[in-house]
CSV table of C-alpha atoms in Angstrom, one decimal:
chain,number,residue,atom,x,y,z
R,1,MET,CA,25.2,7.3,-7.4
R,2,GLU,CA,22.8,5.0,-5.5
R,3,LYS,CA,20.0,3.6,-7.6
R,4,LYS,CA,16.5,4.8,-6.5
R,5,TYR,CA,14.8,1.4,-6.5
R,6,ILE,CA,11.1,0.8,-5.9
R,7,ASN,CA,10.7,-3.0,-5.2
R,8,PHE,CA,7.8,-5.1,-6.3
R,9,CYS,CA,7.0,-8.8,-5.8
R,10,LEU,CA,4.5,-10.7,-8.0
R,11,CYS,CA,3.8,-14.4,-7.9
R,12,GLY,CA,2.2,-16.9,-10.2
R,13,ASP,CA,2.3,-20.1,-12.2
R,14,ASN,CA,2.2,-20.4,-16.0
R,15,ASN,CA,-1.5,-19.5,-16.0
R,16,PHE,CA,-0.5,-15.9,-15.0
R,17,ILE,CA,2.3,-15.1,-17.4
R,18,ILE,CA,0.2,-12.7,-19.5
R,19,PRO,CA,-1.6,-11.0,-16.5
R,20,ILE,CA,1.6,-10.5,-14.6
R,21,THR,CA,3.2,-8.9,-17.7
R,22,VAL,CA,0.2,-6.6,-18.0
R,23,ALA,CA,0.3,-5.7,-14.3
R,24,ILE,CA,4.0,-4.8,-14.7
R,25,THR,CA,3.2,-2.7,-17.7
R,26,SER,CA,0.6,-0.8,-15.7
R,27,ILE,CA,3.1,-0.1,-12.9
R,28,LEU,CA,5.8,1.1,-15.3
R,29,THR,CA,3.4,3.3,-17.2
R,30,ASN,CA,2.5,5.2,-14.0
R,31,ILE,CA,5.6,5.2,-11.9
R,32,ASP,CA,7.8,8.3,-11.3
R,33,LYS,CA,10.2,8.2,-14.2
R,34,SER,CA,13.1,9.1,-11.9
R,35,ARG,CA,12.8,5.8,-10.1
R,36,ILE,CA,13.8,2.3,-11.1
R,37,ALA,CA,11.2,-0.4,-10.7
R,38,ARG,CA,12.7,-3.7,-9.6
R,39,PHE,CA,10.4,-6.7,-10.0
R,40,PHE,CA,11.0,-10.0,-8.1
R,41,LEU,CA,8.9,-12.7,-9.6
R,42,LEU,CA,8.3,-15.8,-7.5
R,43,THR,CA,7.1,-18.3,-10.1
R,44,THR,CA,6.7,-21.8,-11.5
R,45,GLY,CA,6.4,-22.4,-15.2
R,46,PHE,CA,8.0,-19.1,-16.4
R,47,SER,CA,10.6,-19.9,-19.0
R,48,ASP,CA,13.4,-17.6,-20.3
R,49,LYS,CA,11.1,-16.8,-23.2
R,50,GLU,CA,8.4,-15.3,-21.0
R,51,ILE,CA,11.0,-13.3,-19.0
R,52,ASN,CA,12.5,-12.0,-22.3
R,53,THR,CA,9.0,-11.0,-23.4
R,54,ILE,CA,8.7,-8.9,-20.2
R,55,LEU,CA,12.1,-7.4,-20.9
R,56,LYS,CA,10.9,-6.0,-24.2
R,57,LEU,CA,9.4,-3.2,-22.1
R,58,LYS,CA,13.0,-2.0,-21.5
R,59,LYS,CA,12.7,-0.3,-24.9
R,60,LYS,CA,10.6,2.3,-23.1
R,61,TYR,CA,11.1,1.9,-19.3
R,62,ASN,CA,14.0,1.7,-16.9
R,63,PHE,CA,13.5,-1.4,-14.7
R,64,GLU,CA,14.9,-4.7,-13.6
R,65,VAL,CA,13.4,-8.2,-13.4
R,66,VAL,CA,14.6,-11.0,-11.1
R,67,ASN,CA,12.8,-14.3,-11.7
R,68,ILE,CA,13.1,-16.7,-8.8
R,69,PRO,CA,11.7,-20.2,-9.6
R,70,VAL,CA,10.2,-21.5,-6.4
R,71,GLU,CA,10.4,-25.3,-7.1
R,72,ASN,CA,13.1,-25.6,-4.4
R,73,TYR,CA,10.8,-24.2,-1.8
R,74,ILE,CA,7.5,-26.1,-2.6
R,75,ASN,CA,8.1,-28.5,0.3
R,76,LEU,CA,7.4,-25.6,2.7
R,77,PHE,CA,3.8,-25.9,1.6
R,78,ASP,CA,3.4,-29.7,2.0
R,79,LYS,CA,0.6,-29.5,4.5
R,80,ILE,CA,-1.5,-27.4,2.2
R,81,ASP,CA,-4.4,-29.2,0.5
R,82,ILE,CA,-5.6,-26.6,-2.0
R,83,THR,CA,-8.7,-28.7,-2.7
R,84,LYS,CA,-10.1,-27.8,0.8
R,85,CYS,CA,-10.1,-24.1,-0.1
R,86,LYS,CA,-13.5,-22.4,-0.4
R,87,ILE,CA,-12.3,-20.9,-3.7
R,88,PRO,CA,-12.2,-23.6,-6.3
R,89,TYR,CA,-10.0,-21.8,-8.8
R,90,VAL,CA,-7.1,-20.8,-6.5
R,91,SER,CA,-3.8,-22.7,-6.9
R,92,LEU,CA,-0.9,-23.3,-4.6
R,93,ALA,CA,0.9,-20.3,-6.3
R,94,THR,CA,-1.1,-18.0,-4.0
R,95,TYR,CA,1.2,-19.0,-1.2
R,96,TYR,CA,4.4,-18.1,-3.0
R,97,ARG,CA,4.1,-14.6,-1.7
R,98,PHE,CA,5.3,-15.8,1.7
R,99,LEU,CA,8.8,-16.4,0.3
R,100,MET,CA,9.3,-12.6,-0.2
R,101,PHE,CA,9.8,-12.5,3.6
R,102,LYS,CA,12.6,-14.9,3.4
R,103,ILE,CA,14.5,-15.1,0.1
R,104,LEU,CA,14.7,-11.6,-1.4
R,105,PRO,CA,18.1,-10.0,-1.4
R,106,GLU,CA,19.3,-8.2,1.7
R,107,ASP,CA,19.3,-4.8,0.1
R,108,VAL,CA,15.5,-5.0,-0.3
R,109,ASP,CA,14.4,-3.1,2.7
R,110,LYS,CA,10.8,-2.7,1.6
R,111,CYS,CA,8.7,-4.1,-1.1
R,112,PHE,CA,5.2,-4.0,-2.6
R,113,TYR,CA,3.3,-7.2,-3.1
R,114,ILE,CA,1.0,-7.0,-6.1
R,115,ASP,CA,-1.5,-9.7,-7.2
R,116,GLY,CA,-1.1,-10.7,-10.8
R,117,ASP,CA,-4.8,-9.9,-11.5
R,118,MET,CA,-4.3,-6.2,-10.7
R,119,ILE,CA,-3.9,-3.0,-12.7
R,120,VAL,CA,-2.0,-0.2,-11.0
R,121,ASP,CA,-3.3,3.1,-12.3
R,122,THR,CA,-1.3,5.4,-10.1
R,123,ASP,CA,2.2,6.3,-9.1
R,124,LEU,CA,3.2,4.2,-6.1
R,125,SER,CA,6.4,6.0,-5.3
R,126,ILE,CA,4.8,8.3,-2.8
R,127,ILE,CA,3.4,5.5,-0.7
R,128,TYR,CA,6.7,3.7,-1.0
R,129,ASP,CA,8.6,6.7,0.3
R,130,ASN,CA,6.1,7.2,3.1
R,131,LEU,CA,6.6,3.8,4.8
R,132,THR,CA,8.8,4.8,7.7
R,133,GLU,CA,11.2,2.5,9.6
R,134,ASP,CA,8.9,2.3,12.6
R,135,LYS,CA,6.0,0.9,10.6
R,136,LEU,CA,5.6,-2.7,9.3
R,137,ALA,CA,3.2,-2.3,6.5
R,138,PHE,CA,0.7,-0.3,4.4
R,139,ALA,CA,-2.4,-2.4,3.6
R,140,VAL,CA,-6.1,-2.1,2.6
R,141,VAL,CA,-8.9,-3.4,4.7
R,142,GLU,CA,-11.3,-5.7,2.9
R,143,PRO,CA,-14.7,-3.9,3.1
R,144,LEU,CA,-17.0,-6.7,1.9
R,145,ALA,CA,-15.5,-9.1,4.5
R,146,MET,CA,-15.9,-6.5,7.3
R,147,GLN,CA,-19.4,-5.6,6.3
R,148,HIS,CA,-20.5,-9.3,6.4
R,149,ARG,CA,-17.9,-10.6,8.9
R,150,LYS,CA,-20.3,-12.8,10.7
R,151,SER,CA,-20.8,-14.9,7.6
R,152,ILE,CA,-17.7,-14.4,5.4
R,153,LEU,CA,-15.3,-14.4,8.3
R,154,SER,CA,-17.2,-16.8,10.6
R,155,HIS,CA,-14.1,-19.0,10.8
R,156,CYS,CA,-12.1,-16.1,12.4
R,157,TYR,CA,-14.4,-16.2,15.4
R,158,GLU,CA,-13.4,-19.7,16.0
R,159,LEU,CA,-9.6,-19.4,15.7
R,160,GLU,CA,-7.5,-18.3,18.7
R,161,TYR,CA,-5.2,-16.4,16.3
R,162,PHE,CA,-8.1,-14.0,15.7
R,163,LYS,CA,-9.1,-13.3,19.3
R,164,ASN,CA,-8.2,-9.6,18.8
R,165,PHE,CA,-10.5,-9.4,15.8
R,166,LYS,CA,-13.3,-11.1,17.8
R,167,ASN,CA,-12.9,-8.6,20.6
R,168,ASP,CA,-12.5,-5.4,18.5
R,169,CYS,CA,-12.7,-5.9,14.8
R,170,LEU,CA,-12.4,-2.2,14.0
R,171,LYS,CA,-9.1,-2.0,15.8
R,172,TYR,CA,-7.9,-5.3,14.3
R,173,PRO,CA,-9.6,-5.4,10.9
R,174,TYR,CA,-9.3,-8.0,8.2
R,175,ILE,CA,-6.9,-6.9,5.4
R,176,GLN,CA,-6.9,-7.8,1.8
R,177,ALA,CA,-3.7,-9.6,0.9
R,178,GLY,CA,-3.6,-8.8,-2.9
R,179,PHE,CA,-1.8,-5.5,-2.4
R,180,PHE,CA,0.4,-4.4,0.5
R,181,LEU,CA,3.7,-2.7,1.1
R,182,ILE,CA,5.9,-4.4,3.6
R,183,ASN,CA,8.9,-3.2,5.6
R,184,LEU,CA,11.1,-6.3,5.0
R,185,LYS,CA,13.8,-5.2,7.4
R,186,LYS,CA,11.3,-5.0,10.3
R,187,ALA,CA,9.5,-8.2,9.1
R,188,LYS,CA,12.8,-10.1,9.3
R,189,GLU,CA,13.5,-8.7,12.8
R,190,LYS,CA,10.1,-10.1,13.9
R,191,ASN,CA,10.5,-13.4,12.1
R,192,ILE,CA,7.4,-13.0,10.1
R,193,PHE,CA,8.3,-15.7,7.6
R,194,GLU,CA,8.8,-18.3,10.4
R,195,GLN,CA,5.4,-17.2,11.9
R,196,LEU,CA,3.6,-17.6,8.6
R,197,ILE,CA,5.0,-21.2,8.2
R,198,ASP,CA,4.2,-22.0,11.8
R,199,PHE,CA,0.6,-21.0,11.2
R,200,ILE,CA,0.1,-23.1,8.1
R,201,THR,CA,1.7,-26.0,10.0
R,202,ILE,CA,-0.9,-25.7,12.7
R,203,CYS,CA,-3.8,-24.4,10.6
R,204,PRO,CA,-3.0,-25.6,7.0
R,205,ASN,CA,-6.2,-25.3,5.2
R,206,THR,CA,-8.1,-22.1,6.3
R,207,PRO,CA,-11.0,-21.0,4.0
R,208,TYR,CA,-9.2,-18.0,2.4
R,209,VAL,CA,-5.8,-19.5,2.1
R,210,ASP,CA,-2.8,-17.2,2.2
R,211,GLN,CA,-5.0,-14.2,3.1
R,212,ASP,CA,-6.1,-15.8,6.4
R,213,VAL,CA,-2.5,-16.6,7.2
R,214,ILE,CA,-1.3,-13.0,6.5
R,215,ASN,CA,-4.2,-11.7,8.6
R,216,ALA,CA,-3.5,-14.1,11.5
R,217,VAL,CA,0.2,-13.2,11.7
R,218,ILE,CA,0.5,-9.6,10.5
R,219,GLY,CA,-3.0,-8.1,10.7
R,220,GLN,CA,-3.8,-9.4,14.1
R,221,GLN,CA,-0.4,-9.3,15.9
R,222,TYR,CA,0.9,-6.0,14.5
R,223,SER,CA,-2.1,-3.9,13.8
R,224,ASP,CA,-0.5,-1.0,15.6
R,225,LEU,CA,2.3,-1.1,13.0
R,226,ILE,CA,0.1,-1.0,10.0
R,227,ASN,CA,-1.1,2.1,8.2
R,228,TYR,CA,-4.5,1.4,6.5
R,229,LEU,CA,-4.8,2.9,3.0
R,230,GLU,CA,-8.1,4.0,1.6
R,231,PRO,CA,-9.9,1.3,-0.4
R,232,SER,CA,-9.2,3.0,-3.8
R,233,TYR,CA,-5.8,1.1,-3.6
R,234,ASN,CA,-7.6,-2.2,-3.9
R,235,VAL,CA,-10.9,-1.9,-5.8
R,236,PHE,CA,-12.6,-5.2,-6.7
R,237,CYS,CA,-13.9,-5.2,-10.2
R,238,ASN,CA,-16.2,-8.1,-9.6
R,239,MET,CA,-18.1,-6.8,-6.6
R,240,ASP,CA,-21.6,-5.3,-6.1
R,241,TYR,CA,-20.9,-1.8,-4.8
R,242,LYS,CA,-24.6,-1.0,-4.7
R,243,GLN,CA,-25.1,-2.9,-1.5
R,244,PRO,CA,-24.9,-1.0,1.8
R,245,PHE,CA,-21.5,-0.5,3.4
R,246,ASN,CA,-22.5,0.9,6.8
R,247,ASP,CA,-20.3,-1.3,9.0
R,248,ALA,CA,-17.2,-2.0,6.9
R,249,PHE,CA,-14.4,-0.2,8.7
R,250,TYR,CA,-14.4,2.6,6.0
R,251,SER,CA,-17.3,5.0,5.7
R,252,GLU,CA,-19.8,4.3,2.9
R,253,GLU,CA,-18.8,7.7,1.4
R,254,ILE,CA,-15.1,6.7,1.2
R,255,ILE,CA,-16.0,3.3,-0.3
R,256,THR,CA,-18.3,4.8,-2.9
R,257,LYS,CA,-15.7,7.5,-3.8
R,258,SER,CA,-13.0,4.8,-4.1
R,259,PHE,CA,-15.0,2.7,-6.4
R,260,LYS,CA,-15.6,5.6,-8.7
R,261,ASN,CA,-11.9,6.6,-8.7
R,262,PRO,CA,-9.8,3.5,-8.3
R,263,LYS,CA,-6.0,3.8,-8.0
R,264,ILE,CA,-5.6,0.0,-8.2
R,265,TYR,CA,-8.1,-2.3,-10.0
R,266,HIS,CA,-8.3,-5.8,-8.7
R,267,TYR,CA,-9.9,-8.4,-11.0
R,268,GLY,CA,-10.8,-10.7,-8.2
R,269,GLY,CA,-13.1,-13.6,-8.8
R,270,GLU,CA,-13.1,-16.5,-11.2
R,271,TRP,CA,-14.0,-14.5,-14.3
R,272,LYS,CA,-11.0,-12.6,-15.4
R,273,PRO,CA,-11.0,-10.0,-18.3
R,274,TRP,CA,-8.4,-12.0,-20.2
R,275,ASN,CA,-10.7,-15.1,-20.4
R,276,THR,CA,-14.3,-13.8,-20.4
R,277,THR,CA,-16.3,-10.7,-21.1
R,278,LEU,CA,-18.2,-11.1,-17.9
R,279,THR,CA,-16.0,-9.0,-15.7
R,280,MET,CA,-18.4,-6.9,-13.8
R,281,HIS,CA,-16.6,-3.5,-13.8
R,282,HIS,CA,-13.7,-1.9,-15.5
R,283,TYR,CA,-13.2,-4.6,-18.1
R,284,ASP,CA,-11.8,-2.1,-20.6
R,285,VAL,CA,-9.1,-0.8,-18.2
R,286,TRP,CA,-7.3,-4.2,-18.2
R,287,TRP,CA,-7.4,-4.3,-22.0
R,288,LYS,CA,-6.1,-0.7,-22.2
R,289,TYR,CA,-2.9,-1.8,-20.4
R,290,LEU,CA,-2.8,-5.1,-22.4
R,291,LYS,CA,-2.5,-3.0,-25.5
R,292,LEU,CA,0.5,-1.2,-24.0
R,293,SER,CA,2.2,-4.5,-23.2
R,294,PRO,CA,4.3,-7.0,-25.3
R,295,TYR,CA,1.1,-9.1,-25.6
R,296,ARG,CA,-0.8,-6.3,-27.4
R,297,LYS,CA,-1.8,-8.5,-30.3
R,298,MET,CA,-3.9,-10.7,-28.0
R,299,LYS,CA,-7.6,-10.6,-28.9
R,300,ASN,CA,-10.5,-10.0,-26.6
R,301,PRO,CA,-12.2,-13.2,-25.3
R,302,LYS,CA,-15.6,-14.2,-26.6
R,303,LYS,CA,-16.2,-16.6,-23.8
R,304,LYS,CA,-19.5,-16.5,-22.0
R,305,ILE,CA,-20.7,-18.5,-19.1
R,306,ILE,CA,-23.5,-20.9,-20.1
R,307,GLY,CA,-26.9,-19.8,-18.9
R,308,VAL,CA,-25.7,-16.4,-17.9
R,309,MET,CA,-26.9,-13.4,-20.0
R,310,GLU,CA,-25.0,-10.1,-20.0
R,311,ASN,CA,-27.8,-8.3,-18.1
R,312,ASP,CA,-27.5,-10.9,-15.3
R,313,ARG,CA,-23.9,-9.8,-14.3
R,314,TYR,CA,-24.9,-7.9,-11.2
R,315,ARG,CA,-27.1,-10.7,-9.9
R,316,VAL,CA,-24.6,-13.4,-10.5
R,317,TYR,CA,-21.7,-11.6,-8.9
R,318,LYS,CA,-23.7,-10.6,-5.8
R,319,ILE,CA,-24.6,-14.2,-5.2
R,320,PHE,CA,-21.1,-15.4,-6.0
R,321,PHE,CA,-19.3,-13.1,-3.6
R,322,MET,CA,-21.8,-13.3,-0.8
R,323,ARG,CA,-21.7,-17.1,-1.1
R,324,ILE,CA,-18.0,-18.0,-1.2
R,325,SER,CA,-15.3,-15.5,-1.3
R,326,ILE,CA,-13.6,-12.2,-0.9
R,327,LYS,CA,-10.5,-13.5,-2.5
R,328,LYS,CA,-8.9,-13.3,-6.0
C-alpha cells in the first residue's frame, strides 16, 4: 500500500534546534492521523543527538525525518553578504530553503516550507491535497508590506524583476516566504532553483534576503499559478494589528479575523518566545507546544530588553516593524 506522505521542509542552524523541534511537534499534533508527515531538514550544526531527540516523538506519532546537512552546498551562496541585510539577526541559514527546489528526492512531488519560528495549529493535509498539478504554489501575501509598500518595499520599485508589482501590485502581490506549499514537480520543470541562484548572482544582497528572491522569481513571474491563502495561515505574533489595513491586498475584515483566529503563528522579529518574554502576541501558544515536545523541561525565559517595560511592547514593536522589516 502506498504511503500517504505529507512533505515538509524546515531549515536552520544550531540556533534553531529547539524551535524547529517545537514546530515539528505542532505539525504532528494537528495533522490528520491517517497521514505520514515526512520532514526534510536542511541544516548546519544538527548532530545525531538532536535528530534522535526529534525522533523521540515517534513514541506518539507516525512520521519520518531526513536530515540533509548543507555544508556541501554553501558555495552556492558565496555572493551573499549577510551583513548587508536590513535585518541584523538573520543568518545565512535563511537561504537554505532554496535547496528544497533541487536536492529533495524525486518522489517528493509537493512540499510545505515552514519557518522554524512558526507554530502550526491546524491540519495542513487539506491544503496539501488541494494543490493541483496545474498550480505552482499556495502562499500568503504579506499584509504589512502591502499596506506600506512605498516604504517597506521601496526597493521593489527600483528592480526590473518587480516591474509587474510596480505596474499592478494587487495582481502581483508580495508574498511572505515563511510558509508556502510548492509543487516541486512543476518547479523543476520551470527551473525555479536555477532562477533563484541566477537572481542572487545578479542581485546578491537585497534588503529582505531570501524573501525578495522568492518574490522576484516565483511571486512575480508565476502569479497566475499561485493560490493566495488567507492571512490566518501566517499570522505575525510581533506585529501591531491595531493599525489600519485598508490597502493591504486582503480586506481589513479578513486581516482582523485572521489575527483573532490564527491557523499558523509566526514569531517573526528579533524577540522570540524561547529567549524573551517580550513576544507581543500569543507567547503562551509557543510554550504550549514546547511542553508537548522532547524539550518540555525547558524553562520560560526571564530575559527583558534593557530600557523596555512590559507596557511598552506595542509602541516598541510598531516602531521596530515600520522601521526595518517584515521578515522573521
